[in-house]
Structures are given as structure tokens and as C-alpha cells.
mmCIF file with all atom_site columns, C-alpha atoms in Angstrom:
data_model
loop_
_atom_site.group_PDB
_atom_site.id
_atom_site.type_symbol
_atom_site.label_atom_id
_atom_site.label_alt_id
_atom_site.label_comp_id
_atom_site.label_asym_id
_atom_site.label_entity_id
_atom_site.label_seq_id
_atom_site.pdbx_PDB_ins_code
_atom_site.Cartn_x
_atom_site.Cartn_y
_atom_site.Cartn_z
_atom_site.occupancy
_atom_site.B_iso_or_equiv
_atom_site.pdbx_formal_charge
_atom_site.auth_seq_id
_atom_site.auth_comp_id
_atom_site.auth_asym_id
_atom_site.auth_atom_id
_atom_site.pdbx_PDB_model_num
ATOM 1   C CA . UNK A 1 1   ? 42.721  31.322  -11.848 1.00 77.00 ? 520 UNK A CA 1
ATOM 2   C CA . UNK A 1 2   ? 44.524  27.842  -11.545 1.00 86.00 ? 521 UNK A CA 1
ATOM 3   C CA . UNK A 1 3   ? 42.081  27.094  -8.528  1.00 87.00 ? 522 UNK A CA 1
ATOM 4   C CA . UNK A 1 4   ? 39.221  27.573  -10.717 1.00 88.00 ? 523 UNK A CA 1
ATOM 5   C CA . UNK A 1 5   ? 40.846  25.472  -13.283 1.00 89.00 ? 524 UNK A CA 1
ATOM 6   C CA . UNK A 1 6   ? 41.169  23.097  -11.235 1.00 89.00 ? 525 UNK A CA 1
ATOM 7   C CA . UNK A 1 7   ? 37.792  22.853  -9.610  1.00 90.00 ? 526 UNK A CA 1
ATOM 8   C CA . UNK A 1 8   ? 36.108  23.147  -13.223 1.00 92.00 ? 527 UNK A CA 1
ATOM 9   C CA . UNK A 1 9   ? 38.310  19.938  -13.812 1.00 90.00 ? 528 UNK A CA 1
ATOM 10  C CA . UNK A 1 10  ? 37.147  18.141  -11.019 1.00 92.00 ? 529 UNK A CA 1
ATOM 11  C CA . UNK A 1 11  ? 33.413  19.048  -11.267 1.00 92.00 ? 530 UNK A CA 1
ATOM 12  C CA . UNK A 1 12  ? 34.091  17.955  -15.459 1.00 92.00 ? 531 UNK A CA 1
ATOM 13  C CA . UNK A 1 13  ? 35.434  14.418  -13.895 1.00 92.00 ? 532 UNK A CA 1
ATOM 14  C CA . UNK A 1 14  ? 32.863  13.840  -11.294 1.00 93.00 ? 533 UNK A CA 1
ATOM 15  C CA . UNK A 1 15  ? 30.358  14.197  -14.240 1.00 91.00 ? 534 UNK A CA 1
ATOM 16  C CA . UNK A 1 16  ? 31.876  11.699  -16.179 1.00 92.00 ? 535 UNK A CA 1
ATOM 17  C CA . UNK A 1 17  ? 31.974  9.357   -13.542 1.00 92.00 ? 536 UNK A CA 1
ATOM 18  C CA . UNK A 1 18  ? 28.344  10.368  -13.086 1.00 91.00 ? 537 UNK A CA 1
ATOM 19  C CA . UNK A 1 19  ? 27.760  9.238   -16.496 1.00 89.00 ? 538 UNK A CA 1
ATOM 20  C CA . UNK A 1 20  ? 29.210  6.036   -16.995 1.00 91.00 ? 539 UNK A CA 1
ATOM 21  C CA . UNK A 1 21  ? 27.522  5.247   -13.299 1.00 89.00 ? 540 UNK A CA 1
ATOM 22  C CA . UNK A 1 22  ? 24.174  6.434   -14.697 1.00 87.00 ? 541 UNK A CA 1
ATOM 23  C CA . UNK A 1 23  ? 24.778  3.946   -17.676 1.00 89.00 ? 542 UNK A CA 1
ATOM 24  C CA . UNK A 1 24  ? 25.752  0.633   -15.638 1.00 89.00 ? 543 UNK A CA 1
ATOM 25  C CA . UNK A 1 25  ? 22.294  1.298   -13.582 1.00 85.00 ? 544 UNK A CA 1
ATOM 26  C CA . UNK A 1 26  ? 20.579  1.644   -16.903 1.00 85.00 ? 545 UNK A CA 1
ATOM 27  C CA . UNK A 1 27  ? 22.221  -1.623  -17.867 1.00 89.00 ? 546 UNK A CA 1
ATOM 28  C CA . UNK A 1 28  ? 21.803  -3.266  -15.096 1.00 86.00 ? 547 UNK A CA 1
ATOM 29  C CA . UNK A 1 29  ? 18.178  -2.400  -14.655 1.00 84.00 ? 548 UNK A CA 1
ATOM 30  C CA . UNK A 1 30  ? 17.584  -3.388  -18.251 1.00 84.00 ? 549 UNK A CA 1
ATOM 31  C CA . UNK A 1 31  ? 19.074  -6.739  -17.699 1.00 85.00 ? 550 UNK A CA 1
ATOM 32  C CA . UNK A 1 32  ? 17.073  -7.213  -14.446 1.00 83.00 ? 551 UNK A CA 1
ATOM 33  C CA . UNK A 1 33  ? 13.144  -8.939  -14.166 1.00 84.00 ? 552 UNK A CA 1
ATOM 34  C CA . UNK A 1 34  ? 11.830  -5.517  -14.020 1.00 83.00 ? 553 UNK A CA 1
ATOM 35  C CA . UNK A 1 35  ? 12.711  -4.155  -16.995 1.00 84.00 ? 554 UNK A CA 1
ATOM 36  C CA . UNK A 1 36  ? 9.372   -4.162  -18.858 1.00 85.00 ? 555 UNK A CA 1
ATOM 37  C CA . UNK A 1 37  ? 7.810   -2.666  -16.195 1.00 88.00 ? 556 UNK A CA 1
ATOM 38  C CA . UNK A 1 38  ? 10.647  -0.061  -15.035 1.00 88.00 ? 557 UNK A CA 1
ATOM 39  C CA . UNK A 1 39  ? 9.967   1.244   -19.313 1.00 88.00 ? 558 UNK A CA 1
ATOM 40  C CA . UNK A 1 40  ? 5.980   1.366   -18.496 1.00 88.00 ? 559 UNK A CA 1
ATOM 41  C CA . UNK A 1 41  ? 6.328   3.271   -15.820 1.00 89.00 ? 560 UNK A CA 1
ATOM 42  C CA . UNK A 1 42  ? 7.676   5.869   -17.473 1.00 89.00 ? 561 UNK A CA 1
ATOM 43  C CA . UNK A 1 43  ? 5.056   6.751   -19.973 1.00 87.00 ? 562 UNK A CA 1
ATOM 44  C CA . UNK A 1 44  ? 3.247   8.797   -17.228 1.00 89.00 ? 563 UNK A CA 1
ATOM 45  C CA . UNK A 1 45  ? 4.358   12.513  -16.668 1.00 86.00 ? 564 UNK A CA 1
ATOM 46  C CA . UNK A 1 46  ? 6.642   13.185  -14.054 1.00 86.00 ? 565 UNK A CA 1
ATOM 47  C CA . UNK A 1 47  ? 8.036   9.716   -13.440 1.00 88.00 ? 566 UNK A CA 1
ATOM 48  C CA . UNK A 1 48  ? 11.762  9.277   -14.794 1.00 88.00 ? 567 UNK A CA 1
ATOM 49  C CA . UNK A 1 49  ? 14.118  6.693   -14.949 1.00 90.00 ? 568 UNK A CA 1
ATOM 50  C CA . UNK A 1 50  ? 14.701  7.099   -11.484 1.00 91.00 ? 569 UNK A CA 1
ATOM 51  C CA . UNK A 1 51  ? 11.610  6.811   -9.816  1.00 93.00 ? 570 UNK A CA 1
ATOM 52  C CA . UNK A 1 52  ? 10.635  4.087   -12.540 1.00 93.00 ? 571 UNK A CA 1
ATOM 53  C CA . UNK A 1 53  ? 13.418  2.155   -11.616 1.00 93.00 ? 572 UNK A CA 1
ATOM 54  C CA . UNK A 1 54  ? 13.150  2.601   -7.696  1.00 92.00 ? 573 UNK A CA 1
ATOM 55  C CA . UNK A 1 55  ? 9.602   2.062   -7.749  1.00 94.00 ? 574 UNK A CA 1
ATOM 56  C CA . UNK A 1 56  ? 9.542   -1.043  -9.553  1.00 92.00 ? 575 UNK A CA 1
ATOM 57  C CA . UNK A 1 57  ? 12.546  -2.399  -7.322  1.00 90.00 ? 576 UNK A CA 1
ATOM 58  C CA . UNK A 1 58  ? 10.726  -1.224  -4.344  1.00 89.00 ? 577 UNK A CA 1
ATOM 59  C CA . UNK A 1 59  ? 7.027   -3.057  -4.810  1.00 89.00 ? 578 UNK A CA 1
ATOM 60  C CA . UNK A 1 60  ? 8.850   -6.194  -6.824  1.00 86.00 ? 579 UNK A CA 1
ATOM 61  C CA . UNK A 1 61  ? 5.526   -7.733  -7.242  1.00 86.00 ? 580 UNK A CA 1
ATOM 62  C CA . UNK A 1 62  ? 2.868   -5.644  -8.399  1.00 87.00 ? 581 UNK A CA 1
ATOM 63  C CA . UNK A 1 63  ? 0.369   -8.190  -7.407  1.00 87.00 ? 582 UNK A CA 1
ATOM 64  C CA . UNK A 1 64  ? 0.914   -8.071  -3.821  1.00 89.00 ? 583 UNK A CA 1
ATOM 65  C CA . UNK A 1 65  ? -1.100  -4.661  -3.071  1.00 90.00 ? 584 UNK A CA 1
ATOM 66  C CA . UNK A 1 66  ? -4.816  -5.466  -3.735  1.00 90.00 ? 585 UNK A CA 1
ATOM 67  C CA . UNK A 1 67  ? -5.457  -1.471  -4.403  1.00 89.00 ? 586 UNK A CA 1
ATOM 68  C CA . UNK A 1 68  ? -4.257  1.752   -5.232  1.00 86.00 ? 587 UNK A CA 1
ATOM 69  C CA . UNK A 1 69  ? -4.679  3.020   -1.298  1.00 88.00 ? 588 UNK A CA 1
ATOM 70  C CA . UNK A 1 70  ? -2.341  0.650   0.328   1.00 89.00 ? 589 UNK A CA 1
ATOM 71  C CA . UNK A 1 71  ? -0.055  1.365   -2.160  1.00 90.00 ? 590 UNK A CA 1
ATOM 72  C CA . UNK A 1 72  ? 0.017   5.024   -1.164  1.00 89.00 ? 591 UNK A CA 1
ATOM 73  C CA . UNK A 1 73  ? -0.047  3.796   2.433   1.00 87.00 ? 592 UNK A CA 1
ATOM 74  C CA . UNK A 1 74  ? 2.925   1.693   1.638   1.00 89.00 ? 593 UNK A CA 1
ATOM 75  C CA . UNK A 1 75  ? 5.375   4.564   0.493   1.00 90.00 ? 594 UNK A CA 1
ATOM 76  C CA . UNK A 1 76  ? 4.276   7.172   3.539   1.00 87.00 ? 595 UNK A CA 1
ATOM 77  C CA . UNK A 1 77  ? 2.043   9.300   0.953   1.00 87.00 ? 596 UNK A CA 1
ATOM 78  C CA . UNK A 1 78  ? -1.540  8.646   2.930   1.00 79.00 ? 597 UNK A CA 1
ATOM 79  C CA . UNK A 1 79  ? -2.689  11.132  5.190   1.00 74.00 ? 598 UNK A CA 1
ATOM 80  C CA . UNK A 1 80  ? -2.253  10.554  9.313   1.00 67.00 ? 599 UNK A CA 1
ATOM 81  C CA . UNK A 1 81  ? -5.922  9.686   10.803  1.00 71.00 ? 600 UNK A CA 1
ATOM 82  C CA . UNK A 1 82  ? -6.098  10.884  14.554  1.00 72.00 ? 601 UNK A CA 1
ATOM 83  C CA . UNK A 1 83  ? -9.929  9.503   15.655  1.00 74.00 ? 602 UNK A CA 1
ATOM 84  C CA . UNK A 1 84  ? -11.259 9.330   18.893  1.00 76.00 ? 603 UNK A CA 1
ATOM 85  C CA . UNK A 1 85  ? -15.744 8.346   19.384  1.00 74.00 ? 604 UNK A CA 1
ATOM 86  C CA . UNK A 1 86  ? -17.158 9.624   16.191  1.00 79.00 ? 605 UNK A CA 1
ATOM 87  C CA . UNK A 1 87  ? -14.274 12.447  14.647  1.00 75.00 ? 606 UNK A CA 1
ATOM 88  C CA . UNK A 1 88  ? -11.540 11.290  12.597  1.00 71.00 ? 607 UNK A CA 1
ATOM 89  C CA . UNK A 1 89  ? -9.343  13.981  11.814  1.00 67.00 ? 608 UNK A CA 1
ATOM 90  C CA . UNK A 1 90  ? -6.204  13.926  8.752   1.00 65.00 ? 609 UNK A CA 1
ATOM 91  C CA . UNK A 1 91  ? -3.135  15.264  8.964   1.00 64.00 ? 610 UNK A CA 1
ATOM 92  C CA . UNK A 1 92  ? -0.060  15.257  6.601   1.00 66.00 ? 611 UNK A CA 1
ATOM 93  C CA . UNK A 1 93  ? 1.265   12.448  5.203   1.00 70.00 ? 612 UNK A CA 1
ATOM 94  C CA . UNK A 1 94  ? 2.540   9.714   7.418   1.00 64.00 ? 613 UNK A CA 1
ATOM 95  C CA . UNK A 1 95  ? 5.802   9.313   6.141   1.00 66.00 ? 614 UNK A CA 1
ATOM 96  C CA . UNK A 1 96  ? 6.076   5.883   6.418   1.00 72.00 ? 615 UNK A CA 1
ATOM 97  C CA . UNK A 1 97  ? 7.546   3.340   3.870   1.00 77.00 ? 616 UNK A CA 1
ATOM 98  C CA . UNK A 1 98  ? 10.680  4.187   1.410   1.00 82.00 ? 617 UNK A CA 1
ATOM 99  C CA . UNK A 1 99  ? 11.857  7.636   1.326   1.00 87.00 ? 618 UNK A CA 1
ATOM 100 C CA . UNK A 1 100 ? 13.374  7.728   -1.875  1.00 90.00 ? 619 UNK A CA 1
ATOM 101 C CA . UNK A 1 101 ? 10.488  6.577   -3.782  1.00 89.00 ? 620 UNK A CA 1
ATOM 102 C CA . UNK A 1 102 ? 8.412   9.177   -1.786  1.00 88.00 ? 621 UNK A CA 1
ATOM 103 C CA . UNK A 1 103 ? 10.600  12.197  -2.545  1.00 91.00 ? 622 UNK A CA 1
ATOM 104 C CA . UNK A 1 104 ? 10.998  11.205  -6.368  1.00 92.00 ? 623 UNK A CA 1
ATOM 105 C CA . UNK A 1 105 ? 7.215   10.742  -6.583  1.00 91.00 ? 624 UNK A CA 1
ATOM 106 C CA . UNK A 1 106 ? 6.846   14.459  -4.867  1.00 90.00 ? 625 UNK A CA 1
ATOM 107 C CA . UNK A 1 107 ? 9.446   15.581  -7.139  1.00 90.00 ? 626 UNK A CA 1
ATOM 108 C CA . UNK A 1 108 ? 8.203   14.088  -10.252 1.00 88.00 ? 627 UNK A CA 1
ATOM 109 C CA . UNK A 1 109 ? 4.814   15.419  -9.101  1.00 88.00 ? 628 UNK A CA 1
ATOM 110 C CA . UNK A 1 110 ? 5.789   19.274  -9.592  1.00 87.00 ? 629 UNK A CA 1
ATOM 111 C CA . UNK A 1 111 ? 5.998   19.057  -13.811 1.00 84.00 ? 630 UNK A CA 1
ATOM 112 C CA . UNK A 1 112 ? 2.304   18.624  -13.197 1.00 82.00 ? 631 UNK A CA 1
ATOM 113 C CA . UNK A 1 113 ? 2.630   22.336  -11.796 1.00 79.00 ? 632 UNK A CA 1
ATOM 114 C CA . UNK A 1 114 ? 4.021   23.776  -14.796 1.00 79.00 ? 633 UNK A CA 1
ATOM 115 C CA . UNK A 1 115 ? 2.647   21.298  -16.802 1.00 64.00 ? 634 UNK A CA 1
ATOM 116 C CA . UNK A 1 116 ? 0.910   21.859  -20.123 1.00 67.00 ? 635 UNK A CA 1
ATOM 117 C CA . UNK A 1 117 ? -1.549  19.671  -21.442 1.00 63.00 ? 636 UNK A CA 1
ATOM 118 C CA . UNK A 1 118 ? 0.984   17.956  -24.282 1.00 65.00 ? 637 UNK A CA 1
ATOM 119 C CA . UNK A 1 119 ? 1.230   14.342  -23.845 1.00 61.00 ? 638 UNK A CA 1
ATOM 120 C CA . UNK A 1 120 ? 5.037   12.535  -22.467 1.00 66.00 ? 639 UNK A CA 1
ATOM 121 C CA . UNK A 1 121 ? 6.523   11.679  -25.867 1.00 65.00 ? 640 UNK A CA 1
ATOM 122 C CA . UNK A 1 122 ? 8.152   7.830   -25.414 1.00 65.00 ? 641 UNK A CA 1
ATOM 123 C CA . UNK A 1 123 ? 11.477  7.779   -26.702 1.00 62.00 ? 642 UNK A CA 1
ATOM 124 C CA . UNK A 1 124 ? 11.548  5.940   -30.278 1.00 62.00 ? 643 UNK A CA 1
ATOM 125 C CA . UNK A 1 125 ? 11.694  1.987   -30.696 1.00 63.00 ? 644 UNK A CA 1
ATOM 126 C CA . UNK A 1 126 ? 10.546  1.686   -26.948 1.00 71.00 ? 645 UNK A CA 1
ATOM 127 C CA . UNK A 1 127 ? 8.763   -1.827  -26.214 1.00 77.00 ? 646 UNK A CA 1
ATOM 128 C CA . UNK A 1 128 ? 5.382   -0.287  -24.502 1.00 77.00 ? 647 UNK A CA 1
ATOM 129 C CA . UNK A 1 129 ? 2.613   -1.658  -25.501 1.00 79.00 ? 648 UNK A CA 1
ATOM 130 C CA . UNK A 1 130 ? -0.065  0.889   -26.877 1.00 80.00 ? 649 UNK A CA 1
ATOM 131 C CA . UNK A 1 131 ? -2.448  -0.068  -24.369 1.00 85.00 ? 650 UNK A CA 1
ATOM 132 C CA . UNK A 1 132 ? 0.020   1.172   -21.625 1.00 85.00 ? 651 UNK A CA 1
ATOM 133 C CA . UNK A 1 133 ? 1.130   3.834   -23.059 1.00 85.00 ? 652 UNK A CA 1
ATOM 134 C CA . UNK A 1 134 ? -2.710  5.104   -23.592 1.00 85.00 ? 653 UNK A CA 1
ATOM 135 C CA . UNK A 1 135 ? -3.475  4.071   -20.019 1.00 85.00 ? 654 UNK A CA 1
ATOM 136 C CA . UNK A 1 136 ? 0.224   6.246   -18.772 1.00 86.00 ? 655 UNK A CA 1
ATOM 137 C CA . UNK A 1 137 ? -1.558  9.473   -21.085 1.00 86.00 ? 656 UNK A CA 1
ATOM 138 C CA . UNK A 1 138 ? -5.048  9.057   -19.198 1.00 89.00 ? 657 UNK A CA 1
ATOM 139 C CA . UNK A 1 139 ? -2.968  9.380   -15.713 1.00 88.00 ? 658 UNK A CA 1
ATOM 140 C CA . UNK A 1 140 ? -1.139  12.508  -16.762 1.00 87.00 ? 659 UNK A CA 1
ATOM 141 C CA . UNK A 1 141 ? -3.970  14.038  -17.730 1.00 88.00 ? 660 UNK A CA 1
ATOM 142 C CA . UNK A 1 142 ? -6.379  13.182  -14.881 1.00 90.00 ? 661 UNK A CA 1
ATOM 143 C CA . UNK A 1 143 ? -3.254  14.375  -12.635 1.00 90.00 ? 662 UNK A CA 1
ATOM 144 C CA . UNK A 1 144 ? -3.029  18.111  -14.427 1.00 90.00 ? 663 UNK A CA 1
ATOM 145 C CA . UNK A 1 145 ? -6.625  17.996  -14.274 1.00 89.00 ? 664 UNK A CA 1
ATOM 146 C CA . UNK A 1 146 ? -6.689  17.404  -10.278 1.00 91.00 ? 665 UNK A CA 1
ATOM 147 C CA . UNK A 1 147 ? -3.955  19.526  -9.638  1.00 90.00 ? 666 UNK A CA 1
ATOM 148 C CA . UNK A 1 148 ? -5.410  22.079  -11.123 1.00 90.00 ? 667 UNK A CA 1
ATOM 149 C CA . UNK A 1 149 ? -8.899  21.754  -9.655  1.00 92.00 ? 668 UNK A CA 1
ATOM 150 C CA . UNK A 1 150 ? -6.927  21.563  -6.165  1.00 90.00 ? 669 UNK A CA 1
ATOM 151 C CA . UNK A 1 151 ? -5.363  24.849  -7.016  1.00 92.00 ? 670 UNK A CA 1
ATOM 152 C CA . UNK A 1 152 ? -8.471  26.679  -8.059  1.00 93.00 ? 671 UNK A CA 1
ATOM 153 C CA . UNK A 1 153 ? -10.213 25.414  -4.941  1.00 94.00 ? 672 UNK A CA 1
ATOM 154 C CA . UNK A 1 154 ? -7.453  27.269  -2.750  1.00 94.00 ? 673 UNK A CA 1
ATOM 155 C CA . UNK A 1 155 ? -4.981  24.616  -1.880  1.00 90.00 ? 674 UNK A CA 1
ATOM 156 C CA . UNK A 1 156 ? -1.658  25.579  -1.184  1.00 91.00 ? 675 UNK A CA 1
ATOM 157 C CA . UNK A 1 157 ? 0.960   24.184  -4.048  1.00 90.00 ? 676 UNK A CA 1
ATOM 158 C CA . UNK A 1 158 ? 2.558   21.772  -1.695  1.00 88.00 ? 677 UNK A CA 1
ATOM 159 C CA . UNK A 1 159 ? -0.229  20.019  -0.180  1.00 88.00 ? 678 UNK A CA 1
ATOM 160 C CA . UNK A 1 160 ? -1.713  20.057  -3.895  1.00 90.00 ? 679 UNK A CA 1
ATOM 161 C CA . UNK A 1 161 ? 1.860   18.596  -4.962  1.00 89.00 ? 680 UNK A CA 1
ATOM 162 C CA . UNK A 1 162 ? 1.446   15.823  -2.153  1.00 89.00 ? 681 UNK A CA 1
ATOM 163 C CA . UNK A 1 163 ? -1.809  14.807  -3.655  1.00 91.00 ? 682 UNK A CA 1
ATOM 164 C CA . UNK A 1 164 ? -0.815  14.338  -6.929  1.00 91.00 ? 683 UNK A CA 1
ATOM 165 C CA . UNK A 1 165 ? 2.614   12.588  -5.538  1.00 92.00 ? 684 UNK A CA 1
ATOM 166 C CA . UNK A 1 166 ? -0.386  10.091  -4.017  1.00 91.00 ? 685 UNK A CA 1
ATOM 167 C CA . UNK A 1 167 ? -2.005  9.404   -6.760  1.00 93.00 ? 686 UNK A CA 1
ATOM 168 C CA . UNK A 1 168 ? 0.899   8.988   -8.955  1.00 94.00 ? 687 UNK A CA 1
ATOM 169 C CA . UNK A 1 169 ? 2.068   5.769   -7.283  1.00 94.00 ? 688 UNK A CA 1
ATOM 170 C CA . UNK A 1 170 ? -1.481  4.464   -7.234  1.00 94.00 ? 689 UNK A CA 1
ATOM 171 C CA . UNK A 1 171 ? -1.135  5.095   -10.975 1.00 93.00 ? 690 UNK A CA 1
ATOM 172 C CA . UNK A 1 172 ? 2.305   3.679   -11.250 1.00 94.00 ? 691 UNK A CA 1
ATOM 173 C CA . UNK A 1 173 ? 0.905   0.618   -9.518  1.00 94.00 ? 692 UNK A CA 1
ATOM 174 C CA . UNK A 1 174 ? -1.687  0.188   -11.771 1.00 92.00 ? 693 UNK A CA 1
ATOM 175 C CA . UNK A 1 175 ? 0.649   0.446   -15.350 1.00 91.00 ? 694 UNK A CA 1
ATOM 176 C CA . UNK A 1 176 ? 2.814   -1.587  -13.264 1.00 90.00 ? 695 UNK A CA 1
ATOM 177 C CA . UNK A 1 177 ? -0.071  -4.111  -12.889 1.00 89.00 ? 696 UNK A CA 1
ATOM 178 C CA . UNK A 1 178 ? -0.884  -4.110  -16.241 1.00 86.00 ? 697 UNK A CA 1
ATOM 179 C CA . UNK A 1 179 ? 2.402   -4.501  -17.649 1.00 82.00 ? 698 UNK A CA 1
ATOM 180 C CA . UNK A 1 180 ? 2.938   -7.928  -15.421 1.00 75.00 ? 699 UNK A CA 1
ATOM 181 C CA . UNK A 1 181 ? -0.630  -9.142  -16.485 1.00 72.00 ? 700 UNK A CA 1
ATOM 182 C CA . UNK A 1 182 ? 0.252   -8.652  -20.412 1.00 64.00 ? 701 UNK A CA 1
ATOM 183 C CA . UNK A 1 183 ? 3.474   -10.447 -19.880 1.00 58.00 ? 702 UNK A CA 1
ATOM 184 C CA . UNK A 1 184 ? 1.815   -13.348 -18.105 1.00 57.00 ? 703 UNK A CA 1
#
């Protein structure tokens, strides 16, 4: 019994040390350039603080990727193209780019599987402009919409889920966009 005590203490204190980690990063990442754009992000469907904030860090400027595909190229979440004369054949995702952005997009991308059609709720007083947040409730939706159609059409979940992971960060980019041309 006085082991278990004593691991339920420890797990209690790494938690709180979890916490007041998890609150400097908020701090510091509301402090930082990226702020505005690390809140945007968030008004899609499966994209947290975490990916919001690794995301943002990761691109810097949104204005450097001229379209939604070389984003997903960027983070390893476009398909592998073997071609030789006239066939081009795709494979799984190339896996290039920034793993941790990559996994958080596929793991954000799985609410979309239990999903219901309810739109993210922004927390009160947050600084989003309408416009974003209305552009951040058309993505979620068009992403439960093509999951599903991927679904019905006989795709297994976790090529379905690597799909919508892709077209998440193209739609990250794009609130991301948005957010830095309304500040400009």
C-alpha cells in the first residue's frame, strides 16, 4: 500500500509540473509574434493549442507557401509519386518535413471520425475576428463532409484520417493567411 502511495504521489507531482509547464508555453506563445495567428488556428475542429502553436512556429511566415499543396508537401502529408513513361503511381504519404506537426495534424484529424456536425465553440472574450472564425467553421465542416464521403466510398479509416490530416494544414495555412493579411 505505501508503494502505491507513493507512486500516486509522484504521478500527482509530475502533473503539476505538467501544468505550470503547460502554462509558461501558453505564456510564452501569447507573448510571441504568433499569437494572433496560433488563436485562429484554433477555431477549426481538431486543431488544439498544440498543433496551433507548433504549426504556426513551424511555417513562421504564412506568406512563403504560394498554395495549399506545398504546404501539405512541406509537413510529409502528400502522397509519394513513383512515374516512369506515361504511369504515375501514389503511394502513402512521404513523410517528409516536421514530424510533430504531422502527427498532431493526424491526431487532431480523428475528432472528424467521431465528429458530429456541431460547430468548435471559441472560448469566451477570444480576439478572432468573425470572418476567421466563419472561414475555421466552413473547414470543419467540408472536413466531416470529406471524411465521410471517403468512408462511404470504402476507404479504410486511416488512409481517410491521412486525408483529412492533408487538408487540415492546407486549411490551417489558409486561416493562418488570413489572419496575417487582416493584421497587415
Amino acid at each position: 500500500m505505501r508503494a502505491l502511495a507513493a507512486l500516486r504521489n509522484e504521478v500527482e507531482a509530475a502533473d503539476e509540473t505538467r501544468g505550470a509547464l503547460l502554462a509558461e508555453y501558453r505564456a510564452a506563445v501569447a507573448a510571441g509574434p504568433l499569437s494572433a495567428e496560433v488563436e485562429a488556428l484554433q477555431s477549426i475542429k481538431g486543431c488544439g493549442f498544440a498543433l496551433a502553436a507548433a504549426f504556426a512556429s513551424e511555417v513562421g511566415d504564412f506568406s512563403r507557401f504560394r498554395s495549399g499543396r506545398q504546404v501539405t508537401a512541406y509537413f510529409g502529408l502528400a502522397p509519394k509519386q513513383r512515374s516512369s513513361a506515361d504511369s504515375v503511381r501514389l503511394g502513402g504519404i512521404s513523410g517528409a518535413g516536421n514530424a510533430l506537426v504531422r502527427k498532431l495534424a493526424v491526431e487532431g484529424s480523428w475528432c472528424y471520425a467521431q465528429a458530429g456536425h456541431q460547430p468548435k465553440l471559441m472560448p469566451k472574450g477570444s480576439g478572432v475576428p468573425l470572418e476567421i472564425r466563419m472561414h475555421g467553421r466552413k473547414g470543419s465542416e467540408r472536413l466531416l463532409r470529406r471524411r465521410e464521403e471517403m468512408i462511404a466510398r470504402g476507404m479504410p479509416q486511416a488512409k481517410a484520417n491521412a486525408a483529412t490530416a492533408a487538408e487540415l494544414v492546407r486549411w490551417l495555412w489558409a486561416l493562418g493567411t488570413m489572419c496575417r493579411e487582416g493584421a497587415e
